[in-house]
Amino acid sequence: MKIAVLPGDGIGPEIVAQAAKVLEALRSDGLKIEMEYAHIGGAGYDAAGDSLPDATLKLSQQSDAVLLGAVGGYQYDTLPRPMRPEQGLLRIRKGLGLFANLRPAMVYPELVNASSLKPELVSGLDIMILRELTGDIYFGQPRGIRTLDNGEQQGFDTMLYSESEIRRVAHVGFQIALKRGKKLCSVDKANVLDTSMFWREIVTEVAKEYPAVELSHMYVDNAAMQLVRAPKQFDVILTGNIFGDILSDEASMLTGSIGMLPSASLDANNKGLYEPCHGSAPDIAGKDIANPLATILSVAMMMRYTFAREDIAQRIETAVRKTLQQGLRTADIAEAGMQKIGCAAMGGAVVAAL
Ligand code: IPM
Ligand code: MG
């Protein structure tokens, strides 16, 4: 298992260090794991003047899987856009062809009270958001800021999806639904956007190949409401890049904390990049208070999807469950009166439980 490790910025290095401890524990248990580190994001800019240095992309292409922390920091906010840390993340997703982004929102029984919603609304919640990751308004051309004839400036982006892009991610969605509750809700804005009308048409066509899966369609504004009104109605949510970005942050709060949400970004051959859904949280970086569980759970997803080791994936997830059962909490998931532990202690507890 050759894994490229890209800690990135902010809390990235701290949380990745805990996930690396888990990988090292598995290695001393006999798994053939090889880890090689490289820079991305602001760290890439500092080291090589590029948020995705060539060496990092090359290493990632040559590895079976990539483990990534987070990118971004205040000190980079004034850089011109091509230099920004976020560009490194977008470029590695595109460069590796990682079009299928799986963001599972699961509520652990131990964290039911950490959710901002009532326990009965979220207890037992288990949603898989499948976000298309290499198309849409994120990558559409043309884009930019231009000056109109009357001298006024205008910002513009292009939303677009080609048929093949929609088809391939729809297939992934139906395949995932087949292995779960067999319900797929495609989220779009087909009442307004041509891109979405086309998306809906293609998804409906692909659905014919999956008669066992119940397909529904929902407008994104309604989906945003339904997620906080009755989230358990969803099984798999299939959506485009920008809607998936927004809805997955929203769904994370159902689980108690965005610090609990792992993700997998897969190409057509299940090669993948694994990262927590949260960002680099520069305000708490270096303080040893970040929650490393989303990153550790991303390693579990890596074992499941890239290495087809469901047994190890479950072992990691069980270890996380155990630490929660022991009452161990980082600040973001602690209830009033509970003892809080730091990032490194949480990582250590998971390794011990493993
Ligand atoms: C995410 C993040 C990224 C995105 C940013 C950091 C570019 O919000 O992974 O959801 O918009 O995709
Ligand atoms: Mg996001």
mmCIF file of C-alpha atoms and ligand atoms in Angstrom:
data_model
loop_
_atom_site.group_PDB
_atom_site.id
_atom_site.type_symbol
_atom_site.label_atom_id
_atom_site.label_comp_id
_atom_site.label_asym_id
_atom_site.label_seq_id
_atom_site.Cartn_x
_atom_site.Cartn_y
_atom_site.Cartn_z
ATOM 1 C CA MET A 1 0.000 0.000 0.000
ATOM 2 C CA LYS A 2 1.866 3.047 -1.263
ATOM 3 C CA ILE A 3 0.366 6.146 0.312
ATOM 4 C CA ALA A 4 1.268 9.748 -0.467
ATOM 5 C CA VAL A 5 0.809 11.841 2.673
ATOM 6 C CA LEU A 6 0.072 15.549 2.167
ATOM 7 C CA PRO A 7 -0.462 17.296 5.528
ATOM 8 C CA GLY A 8 -1.004 20.770 4.043
ATOM 9 C CA ASP A 9 -1.797 23.790 6.216
ATOM 10 C CA GLY A 10 -3.375 24.888 9.492
ATOM 11 C CA ILE A 11 -4.468 21.907 11.543
ATOM 12 C CA GLY A 12 -3.561 19.626 8.597
ATOM 13 C CA PRO A 13 -0.196 18.476 10.001
ATOM 14 C CA GLU A 14 -1.667 17.742 13.479
ATOM 15 C CA ILE A 15 -4.599 15.666 12.297
ATOM 16 C CA VAL A 16 -2.577 13.846 9.645
ATOM 17 C CA ALA A 17 0.018 12.946 12.296
ATOM 18 C CA GLN A 18 -2.742 11.103 14.202
ATOM 19 C CA ALA A 19 -3.930 9.276 11.091
ATOM 20 C CA ALA A 20 -0.296 8.348 10.377
ATOM 21 C CA LYS A 21 -0.100 6.838 13.882
ATOM 22 C CA VAL A 22 -3.023 4.604 12.948
ATOM 23 C CA LEU A 23 -1.299 3.580 9.701
ATOM 24 C CA GLU A 24 1.934 2.890 11.598
ATOM 25 C CA ALA A 25 0.038 0.706 14.071
ATOM 26 C CA LEU A 26 -1.421 -1.266 11.181
ATOM 27 C CA ARG A 27 2.032 -1.586 9.672
ATOM 28 C CA SER A 28 3.536 -2.982 12.854
ATOM 29 C CA ASP A 29 0.631 -5.413 12.711
ATOM 30 C CA GLY A 30 1.910 -6.746 9.396
ATOM 31 C CA LEU A 31 0.314 -4.579 6.697
ATOM 32 C CA LYS A 32 2.754 -3.549 3.974
ATOM 33 C CA ILE A 33 2.280 0.205 4.211
ATOM 34 C CA GLU A 34 4.664 2.723 2.676
ATOM 35 C CA MET A 35 4.185 6.438 3.381
ATOM 36 C CA GLU A 36 5.890 9.284 1.608
ATOM 37 C CA TYR A 37 5.303 12.931 2.511
ATOM 38 C CA ALA A 38 4.951 15.938 0.203
ATOM 39 C CA HIS A 39 3.731 19.540 0.301
ATOM 40 C CA ILE A 40 0.413 20.914 -0.870
ATOM 41 C CA GLY A 41 -1.507 24.171 -0.442
ATOM 42 C CA GLY A 42 0.215 27.009 1.386
ATOM 43 C CA ALA A 43 2.941 24.577 2.453
ATOM 44 C CA GLY A 44 3.578 23.883 -1.228
ATOM 45 C CA TYR A 45 3.687 27.597 -1.970
ATOM 46 C CA ASP A 46 6.174 28.176 0.881
ATOM 47 C CA ALA A 47 8.391 25.254 -0.137
ATOM 48 C CA ALA A 48 8.248 25.462 -3.917
ATOM 49 C CA GLY A 49 6.246 28.554 -4.904
ATOM 50 C CA ASP A 50 3.335 26.377 -6.055
ATOM 51 C CA SER A 51 0.262 25.119 -4.204
ATOM 52 C CA LEU A 52 0.668 21.831 -6.077
ATOM 53 C CA PRO A 53 4.383 21.330 -6.733
ATOM 54 C CA ASP A 54 5.211 18.984 -9.638
ATOM 55 C CA ALA A 55 6.885 16.573 -7.230
ATOM 56 C CA THR A 56 3.673 16.313 -5.196
ATOM 57 C CA LEU A 57 1.497 15.571 -8.217
ATOM 58 C CA LYS A 58 4.035 13.025 -9.465
ATOM 59 C CA LEU A 59 4.249 11.273 -6.091
ATOM 60 C CA SER A 60 0.446 11.204 -5.886
ATOM 61 C CA GLN A 61 0.151 9.748 -9.377
ATOM 62 C CA GLN A 62 2.638 7.036 -8.487
ATOM 63 C CA SER A 63 0.918 6.146 -5.218
ATOM 64 C CA ASP A 64 -2.128 3.911 -4.702
ATOM 65 C CA ALA A 65 -3.799 6.422 -2.439
ATOM 66 C CA VAL A 66 -3.337 9.945 -1.115
ATOM 67 C CA LEU A 67 -3.970 11.031 2.474
ATOM 68 C CA LEU A 68 -4.524 14.770 2.706
ATOM 69 C CA GLY A 69 -4.984 17.074 5.706
ATOM 70 C CA ALA A 70 -6.305 20.486 4.725
ATOM 71 C CA VAL A 71 -5.230 23.576 2.826
ATOM 72 C CA GLY A 72 -5.528 27.315 3.406
ATOM 73 C CA GLY A 73 -4.388 29.984 5.829
ATOM 74 C CA TYR A 74 -4.810 33.699 6.515
ATOM 75 C CA GLN A 75 -1.305 34.482 5.282
ATOM 76 C CA TYR A 76 -2.239 33.275 1.784
ATOM 77 C CA ASP A 77 -5.549 35.124 1.485
ATOM 78 C CA THR A 78 -4.010 38.045 -0.388
ATOM 79 C CA LEU A 79 -2.160 35.945 -2.975
ATOM 80 C CA PRO A 80 -3.457 36.108 -6.555
ATOM 81 C CA ARG A 81 -5.987 33.320 -7.139
ATOM 82 C CA PRO A 82 -3.753 30.921 -9.134
ATOM 83 C CA MET A 83 -1.329 30.898 -6.183
ATOM 84 C CA ARG A 84 -3.945 30.228 -3.496
ATOM 85 C CA PRO A 85 -3.764 27.020 -1.436
ATOM 86 C CA GLU A 86 -7.297 26.006 -2.565
ATOM 87 C CA GLN A 87 -6.030 25.839 -6.141
ATOM 88 C CA GLY A 88 -3.633 23.077 -5.110
ATOM 89 C CA LEU A 89 -6.558 21.021 -3.856
ATOM 90 C CA LEU A 90 -8.664 21.642 -6.958
ATOM 91 C CA ARG A 91 -5.722 20.835 -9.230
ATOM 92 C CA ILE A 92 -4.867 17.565 -7.517
ATOM 93 C CA ARG A 93 -8.528 16.469 -7.717
ATOM 94 C CA LYS A 94 -8.604 17.311 -11.411
ATOM 95 C CA GLY A 95 -5.094 16.031 -12.086
ATOM 96 C CA LEU A 96 -5.874 12.610 -10.626
ATOM 97 C CA GLY A 97 -9.328 12.445 -12.244
ATOM 98 C CA LEU A 98 -11.074 12.080 -8.869
ATOM 99 C CA PHE A 99 -14.618 12.708 -10.031
ATOM 100 C CA ALA A 100 -16.541 10.797 -7.351
ATOM 101 C CA ASN A 101 -16.487 12.385 -3.912
ATOM 102 C CA LEU A 102 -18.079 10.280 -1.173
ATOM 103 C CA ARG A 103 -19.045 12.148 1.970
ATOM 104 C CA PRO A 104 -20.838 9.925 4.454
ATOM 105 C CA ALA A 105 -22.795 11.669 7.221
ATOM 106 C CA MET A 106 -23.270 9.188 10.039
ATOM 107 C CA VAL A 107 -24.440 9.860 13.545
ATOM 108 C CA TYR A 108 -22.668 7.823 16.193
ATOM 109 C CA PRO A 109 -25.034 6.961 19.055
ATOM 110 C CA GLU A 110 -22.506 8.473 21.483
ATOM 111 C CA LEU A 111 -22.727 11.841 19.707
ATOM 112 C CA VAL A 112 -26.488 12.145 19.275
ATOM 113 C CA ASN A 113 -26.555 15.026 21.736
ATOM 114 C CA ALA A 114 -23.688 16.849 20.031
ATOM 115 C CA SER A 115 -25.849 17.458 16.968
ATOM 116 C CA SER A 116 -27.491 20.845 16.601
ATOM 117 C CA LEU A 117 -30.744 19.032 15.778
ATOM 118 C CA LYS A 118 -33.040 17.184 18.164
ATOM 119 C CA PRO A 119 -31.791 13.664 18.977
ATOM 120 C CA GLU A 120 -34.884 11.969 17.500
ATOM 121 C CA LEU A 121 -34.274 13.672 14.149
ATOM 122 C CA VAL A 122 -30.702 12.449 13.794
ATOM 123 C CA SER A 123 -30.469 9.280 15.854
ATOM 124 C CA GLY A 124 -29.435 6.442 13.524
ATOM 125 C CA LEU A 125 -28.781 8.820 10.630
ATOM 126 C CA ASP A 126 -26.683 7.352 7.829
ATOM 127 C CA ILE A 127 -26.533 9.362 4.590
ATOM 128 C CA MET A 128 -24.043 9.099 1.765
ATOM 129 C CA ILE A 129 -23.532 12.271 -0.202
ATOM 130 C CA LEU A 130 -21.970 11.655 -3.577
ATOM 131 C CA ARG A 131 -20.618 14.915 -4.928
ATOM 132 C CA GLU A 132 -19.280 15.206 -8.473
ATOM 133 C CA LEU A 133 -15.822 16.693 -7.989
ATOM 134 C CA THR A 134 -14.094 17.618 -11.241
ATOM 135 C CA GLY A 135 -16.722 19.534 -13.208
ATOM 136 C CA ASP A 136 -19.421 22.180 -12.790
ATOM 137 C CA ILE A 137 -18.906 25.863 -12.076
ATOM 138 C CA TYR A 138 -15.702 24.943 -10.205
ATOM 139 C CA PHE A 139 -13.876 24.249 -13.445
ATOM 140 C CA GLY A 140 -16.084 25.699 -16.196
ATOM 141 C CA GLN A 141 -14.522 28.118 -18.683
ATOM 142 C CA PRO A 142 -14.696 30.996 -19.374
ATOM 143 C CA ARG A 143 -14.436 32.665 -16.019
ATOM 144 C CA GLY A 144 -12.874 35.787 -14.675
ATOM 145 C CA ILE A 145 -13.419 39.461 -14.052
ATOM 146 C CA ARG A 146 -13.956 41.656 -17.115
ATOM 147 C CA THR A 147 -14.648 45.281 -17.909
ATOM 148 C CA LEU A 148 -17.838 45.961 -19.846
ATOM 149 C CA ASP A 149 -18.181 48.575 -22.597
ATOM 150 C CA ASN A 150 -19.743 51.005 -20.139
ATOM 151 C CA GLY A 151 -16.647 50.672 -17.944
ATOM 152 C CA GLU A 152 -18.323 48.601 -15.241
ATOM 153 C CA GLN A 153 -16.520 45.522 -14.005
ATOM 154 C CA GLN A 154 -18.180 42.133 -13.937
ATOM 155 C CA GLY A 155 -17.295 38.795 -12.380
ATOM 156 C CA PHE A 156 -18.374 35.627 -14.181
ATOM 157 C CA ASP A 157 -18.125 31.836 -14.007
ATOM 158 C CA THR A 158 -19.511 29.089 -16.203
ATOM 159 C CA MET A 159 -21.611 26.217 -14.950
ATOM 160 C CA LEU A 160 -21.437 23.227 -17.245
ATOM 161 C CA TYR A 161 -21.705 19.449 -17.249
ATOM 162 C CA SER A 162 -21.067 17.179 -20.188
ATOM 163 C CA GLU A 163 -23.044 13.987 -20.668
ATOM 164 C CA SER A 164 -20.111 11.673 -19.917
ATOM 165 C CA GLU A 165 -19.360 13.514 -16.667
ATOM 166 C CA ILE A 166 -22.946 13.098 -15.478
ATOM 167 C CA ARG A 167 -23.165 9.483 -16.615
ATOM 168 C CA ARG A 168 -20.061 8.234 -14.850
ATOM 169 C CA VAL A 169 -20.887 9.809 -11.508
ATOM 170 C CA ALA A 170 -24.521 8.684 -11.784
ATOM 171 C CA HIS A 171 -23.323 5.096 -12.250
ATOM 172 C CA VAL A 172 -21.220 5.388 -9.093
ATOM 173 C CA GLY A 173 -24.277 6.731 -7.281
ATOM 174 C CA PHE A 174 -26.526 3.859 -8.322
ATOM 175 C CA GLN A 175 -23.824 1.307 -7.479
ATOM 176 C CA ILE A 176 -23.468 2.771 -3.998
ATOM 177 C CA ALA A 177 -27.237 2.829 -3.525
ATOM 178 C CA LEU A 178 -27.417 -0.856 -4.498
ATOM 179 C CA LYS A 179 -25.101 -1.697 -1.592
ATOM 180 C CA ARG A 180 -27.102 0.448 0.854
ATOM 181 C CA GLY A 181 -30.777 1.365 1.183
ATOM 182 C CA LYS A 182 -31.409 1.314 -2.599
ATOM 183 C CA LYS A 183 -32.652 4.908 -2.662
ATOM 184 C CA LEU A 184 -30.972 7.630 -4.670
ATOM 185 C CA CYS A 185 -32.011 11.277 -4.540
ATOM 186 C CA SER A 186 -30.520 13.412 -7.299
ATOM 187 C CA VAL A 187 -30.289 17.053 -6.267
ATOM 188 C CA ASP A 188 -30.309 19.846 -8.841
ATOM 189 C CA LYS A 189 -31.865 23.188 -9.711
ATOM 190 C CA ALA A 190 -33.714 22.029 -12.819
ATOM 191 C CA ASN A 191 -36.480 24.599 -12.349
ATOM 192 C CA VAL A 192 -33.984 27.332 -13.220
ATOM 193 C CA LEU A 193 -30.714 26.020 -14.678
ATOM 194 C CA ASP A 194 -30.241 24.397 -18.091
ATOM 195 C CA THR A 195 -27.231 22.515 -16.724
ATOM 196 C CA SER A 196 -29.515 20.981 -14.119
ATOM 197 C CA MET A 197 -32.270 20.127 -16.610
ATOM 198 C CA PHE A 198 -29.682 18.206 -18.596
ATOM 199 C CA TRP A 199 -28.307 16.595 -15.404
ATOM 200 C CA ARG A 200 -31.788 15.365 -14.507
ATOM 201 C CA GLU A 201 -32.368 13.981 -18.006
ATOM 202 C CA ILE A 202 -29.130 11.952 -17.992
ATOM 203 C CA VAL A 203 -29.553 10.669 -14.423
ATOM 204 C CA THR A 204 -33.072 9.509 -15.323
ATOM 205 C CA GLU A 205 -31.659 7.663 -18.330
ATOM 206 C CA VAL A 206 -28.916 5.940 -16.308
ATOM 207 C CA ALA A 207 -31.555 4.914 -13.747
ATOM 208 C CA LYS A 208 -33.072 2.535 -16.310
ATOM 209 C CA GLU A 209 -30.042 0.289 -15.817
ATOM 210 C CA TYR A 210 -30.762 0.080 -12.074
ATOM 211 C CA PRO A 211 -34.401 -0.959 -11.657
ATOM 212 C CA ALA A 212 -33.703 -2.050 -8.069
ATOM 213 C CA VAL A 213 -32.860 1.512 -7.045
ATOM 214 C CA GLU A 214 -35.630 4.003 -6.315
ATOM 215 C CA LEU A 215 -34.683 7.330 -7.946
ATOM 216 C CA SER A 216 -36.083 10.661 -6.838
ATOM 217 C CA HIS A 217 -35.203 14.240 -7.796
ATOM 218 C CA MET A 218 -35.124 17.248 -5.533
ATOM 219 C CA TYR A 219 -34.336 20.921 -6.012
ATOM 220 C CA VAL A 220 -31.301 21.999 -4.056
ATOM 221 C CA ASP A 221 -33.114 24.642 -2.014
ATOM 222 C CA ASN A 222 -35.665 22.071 -0.904
ATOM 223 C CA ALA A 223 -32.873 19.552 -0.215
ATOM 224 C CA ALA A 224 -31.159 22.078 2.052
ATOM 225 C CA MET A 225 -34.422 22.424 3.967
ATOM 226 C CA GLN A 226 -35.195 18.701 4.068
ATOM 227 C CA LEU A 227 -31.725 17.973 5.453
ATOM 228 C CA VAL A 228 -32.548 19.848 8.631
ATOM 229 C CA ARG A 229 -36.273 19.015 8.655
ATOM 230 C CA ALA A 230 -36.189 15.233 8.211
ATOM 231 C CA PRO A 231 -32.677 14.077 7.279
ATOM 232 C CA LYS A 232 -33.431 10.387 7.718
ATOM 233 C CA GLN A 233 -35.525 10.392 4.518
ATOM 234 C CA PHE A 234 -32.244 10.282 2.551
ATOM 235 C CA ASP A 235 -30.097 7.297 1.681
ATOM 236 C CA VAL A 236 -27.754 8.375 -1.132
ATOM 237 C CA ILE A 237 -27.727 11.972 -2.366
ATOM 238 C CA LEU A 238 -26.214 12.439 -5.819
ATOM 239 C CA THR A 239 -25.351 15.984 -6.794
ATOM 240 C CA GLY A 240 -22.992 18.263 -8.685
ATOM 241 C CA ASN A 241 -19.844 19.920 -7.442
ATOM 242 C CA ILE A 242 -21.133 23.233 -6.054
ATOM 243 C CA PHE A 243 -24.384 21.894 -4.568
ATOM 244 C CA GLY A 244 -22.446 18.989 -3.030
ATOM 245 C CA ASP A 245 -19.943 21.371 -1.484
ATOM 246 C CA ILE A 246 -22.706 23.261 0.276
ATOM 247 C CA LEU A 247 -24.963 20.348 1.231
ATOM 248 C CA SER A 248 -22.102 18.291 2.659
ATOM 249 C CA ASP A 249 -21.140 21.071 5.066
ATOM 250 C CA GLU A 250 -24.773 21.299 6.095
ATOM 251 C CA ALA A 251 -25.038 17.529 6.571
ATOM 252 C CA SER A 252 -21.914 17.511 8.703
ATOM 253 C CA MET A 253 -23.660 19.443 11.451
ATOM 254 C CA LEU A 254 -26.283 16.714 11.729
ATOM 255 C CA THR A 255 -23.505 14.421 12.927
ATOM 256 C CA GLY A 256 -22.447 16.723 15.744
ATOM 257 C CA SER A 257 -19.329 18.215 14.252
ATOM 258 C CA ILE A 258 -17.695 18.706 10.895
ATOM 259 C CA GLY A 259 -14.685 17.256 12.708
ATOM 260 C CA MET A 260 -16.271 13.815 12.341
ATOM 261 C CA LEU A 261 -16.750 13.774 8.563
ATOM 262 C CA PRO A 262 -14.339 11.770 6.395
ATOM 263 C CA SER A 263 -14.306 11.720 2.619
ATOM 264 C CA ALA A 264 -13.071 9.682 -0.301
ATOM 265 C CA SER A 265 -12.470 11.072 -3.782
ATOM 266 C CA LEU A 266 -12.198 8.292 -6.314
ATOM 267 C CA ASP A 267 -11.199 7.928 -9.937
ATOM 268 C CA ALA A 268 -12.610 5.302 -12.304
ATOM 269 C CA ASN A 269 -10.310 2.624 -10.848
ATOM 270 C CA ASN A 270 -10.901 3.304 -7.151
ATOM 271 C CA LYS A 271 -7.607 5.052 -6.746
ATOM 272 C CA GLY A 272 -8.382 7.709 -4.244
ATOM 273 C CA LEU A 273 -7.607 10.771 -2.248
ATOM 274 C CA TYR A 274 -8.794 10.710 1.345
ATOM 275 C CA GLU A 275 -9.309 13.830 3.401
ATOM 276 C CA PRO A 276 -11.509 15.166 6.165
ATOM 277 C CA CYS A 277 -14.394 17.331 4.886
ATOM 278 C CA HIS A 278 -13.415 20.191 7.166
ATOM 279 C CA GLY A 279 -10.877 22.843 6.347
ATOM 280 C CA SER A 280 -7.552 23.948 7.785
ATOM 281 C CA ALA A 281 -9.102 25.860 10.735
ATOM 282 C CA PRO A 282 -6.166 28.289 11.062
ATOM 283 C CA ASP A 283 -7.717 29.800 14.209
ATOM 284 C CA ILE A 284 -7.030 26.620 16.184
ATOM 285 C CA ALA A 285 -3.905 25.408 14.355
ATOM 286 C CA GLY A 286 -0.976 24.340 16.510
ATOM 287 C CA LYS A 287 -3.028 24.278 19.718
ATOM 288 C CA ASP A 288 -3.565 20.516 19.854
ATOM 289 C CA ILE A 289 -7.341 20.898 20.113
ATOM 290 C CA ALA A 290 -8.432 19.828 16.620
ATOM 291 C CA ASN A 291 -10.484 16.658 16.166
ATOM 292 C CA PRO A 292 -8.432 14.045 14.266
ATOM 293 C CA LEU A 293 -11.338 11.595 13.875
ATOM 294 C CA ALA A 294 -12.455 12.743 10.409
ATOM 295 C CA THR A 295 -8.921 12.116 9.144
ATOM 296 C CA ILE A 296 -8.658 8.763 10.913
ATOM 297 C CA LEU A 297 -12.045 7.767 9.507
ATOM 298 C CA SER A 298 -10.749 8.818 6.073
ATOM 299 C CA VAL A 299 -8.044 6.169 6.486
ATOM 300 C CA ALA A 300 -10.837 3.661 7.127
ATOM 301 C CA MET A 301 -12.435 4.734 3.844
ATOM 302 C CA MET A 302 -9.065 4.304 2.131
ATOM 303 C CA MET A 303 -8.881 0.712 3.347
ATOM 304 C CA ARG A 304 -12.461 0.110 2.167
ATOM 305 C CA TYR A 305 -12.416 1.699 -1.278
ATOM 306 C CA THR A 306 -8.847 1.691 -2.588
ATOM 307 C CA PHE A 307 -7.454 -1.385 -0.875
ATOM 308 C CA ALA A 308 -10.701 -3.426 -0.654
ATOM 309 C CA ARG A 309 -9.948 -4.257 2.980
ATOM 310 C CA GLU A 310 -13.383 -3.958 4.558
ATOM 311 C CA ASP A 311 -12.032 -5.852 7.587
ATOM 312 C CA ILE A 312 -9.444 -3.175 8.355
ATOM 313 C CA ALA A 313 -11.879 -0.370 7.608
ATOM 314 C CA GLN A 314 -14.253 -1.777 10.201
ATOM 315 C CA ARG A 315 -11.441 -2.294 12.655
ATOM 316 C CA ILE A 316 -10.564 1.405 12.486
ATOM 317 C CA GLU A 317 -14.212 2.457 12.716
ATOM 318 C CA THR A 318 -14.745 0.182 15.714
ATOM 319 C CA ALA A 319 -11.682 1.688 17.390
ATOM 320 C CA VAL A 320 -13.145 5.167 16.889
ATOM 321 C CA ARG A 321 -16.478 3.982 18.332
ATOM 322 C CA LYS A 322 -14.652 2.569 21.354
ATOM 323 C CA THR A 323 -12.860 5.811 22.134
ATOM 324 C CA LEU A 324 -16.208 7.626 21.969
ATOM 325 C CA GLN A 325 -17.780 4.989 24.229
ATOM 326 C CA GLN A 326 -14.966 5.596 26.702
ATOM 327 C CA GLY A 327 -16.223 9.180 26.918
ATOM 328 C CA LEU A 328 -13.185 10.652 25.203
ATOM 329 C CA ARG A 329 -14.012 13.887 23.373
ATOM 330 C CA THR A 330 -12.194 16.677 21.598
ATOM 331 C CA ALA A 331 -13.606 20.151 22.250
ATOM 332 C CA ASP A 332 -15.876 20.214 19.190
ATOM 333 C CA ILE A 333 -17.848 17.128 20.267
ATOM 334 C CA ALA A 334 -17.727 17.484 24.056
ATOM 335 C CA GLU A 335 -20.990 18.003 25.914
ATOM 336 C CA ALA A 336 -21.156 20.242 28.951
ATOM 337 C CA GLY A 337 -19.327 18.703 31.890
ATOM 338 C CA MET A 338 -17.362 16.233 29.792
ATOM 339 C CA GLN A 339 -13.618 16.079 30.003
ATOM 340 C CA LYS A 340 -11.937 17.292 26.835
ATOM 341 C CA ILE A 341 -8.785 15.795 25.392
ATOM 342 C CA GLY A 342 -6.446 17.101 22.724
ATOM 343 C CA CYS A 343 -5.772 16.039 19.173
ATOM 344 C CA ALA A 344 -2.726 13.866 19.937
ATOM 345 C CA ALA A 345 -4.417 12.203 22.928
ATOM 346 C CA MET A 346 -7.423 11.360 20.780
ATOM 347 C CA GLY A 347 -5.163 9.827 18.139
ATOM 348 C CA GLY A 348 -3.374 7.854 20.838
ATOM 349 C CA ALA A 349 -6.673 6.595 22.238
ATOM 350 C CA VAL A 350 -7.770 5.345 18.815
ATOM 351 C CA VAL A 351 -4.443 3.544 18.349
ATOM 352 C CA ALA A 352 -4.856 1.951 21.796
ATOM 353 C CA ALA A 353 -8.395 0.834 20.944
ATOM 354 C CA LEU A 354 -7.161 -0.526 17.628
HETATM 355 C C1 IPM B 1 -14.321 21.132 0.251
HETATM 356 C C2 IPM B 1 -13.719 22.523 0.349
HETATM 357 C C3 IPM B 1 -13.050 22.868 -0.977
HETATM 358 C C4 IPM B 1 -14.122 22.856 -2.038
HETATM 359 C C5 IPM B 1 -12.284 24.209 -0.994
HETATM 360 C C6 IPM B 1 -11.258 24.268 0.115
HETATM 361 C C7 IPM B 1 -11.653 24.464 -2.320
HETATM 362 O O1 IPM B 1 -14.694 23.426 0.717
HETATM 363 O O2 IPM B 1 -13.548 20.174 0.037
HETATM 364 O O3 IPM B 1 -15.530 21.000 0.402
HETATM 365 O O4 IPM B 1 -14.806 23.868 -2.265
HETATM 366 O O5 IPM B 1 -14.291 21.815 -2.691
HETATM 367 MG MG MG B 2 -16.570 22.570 1.185
#
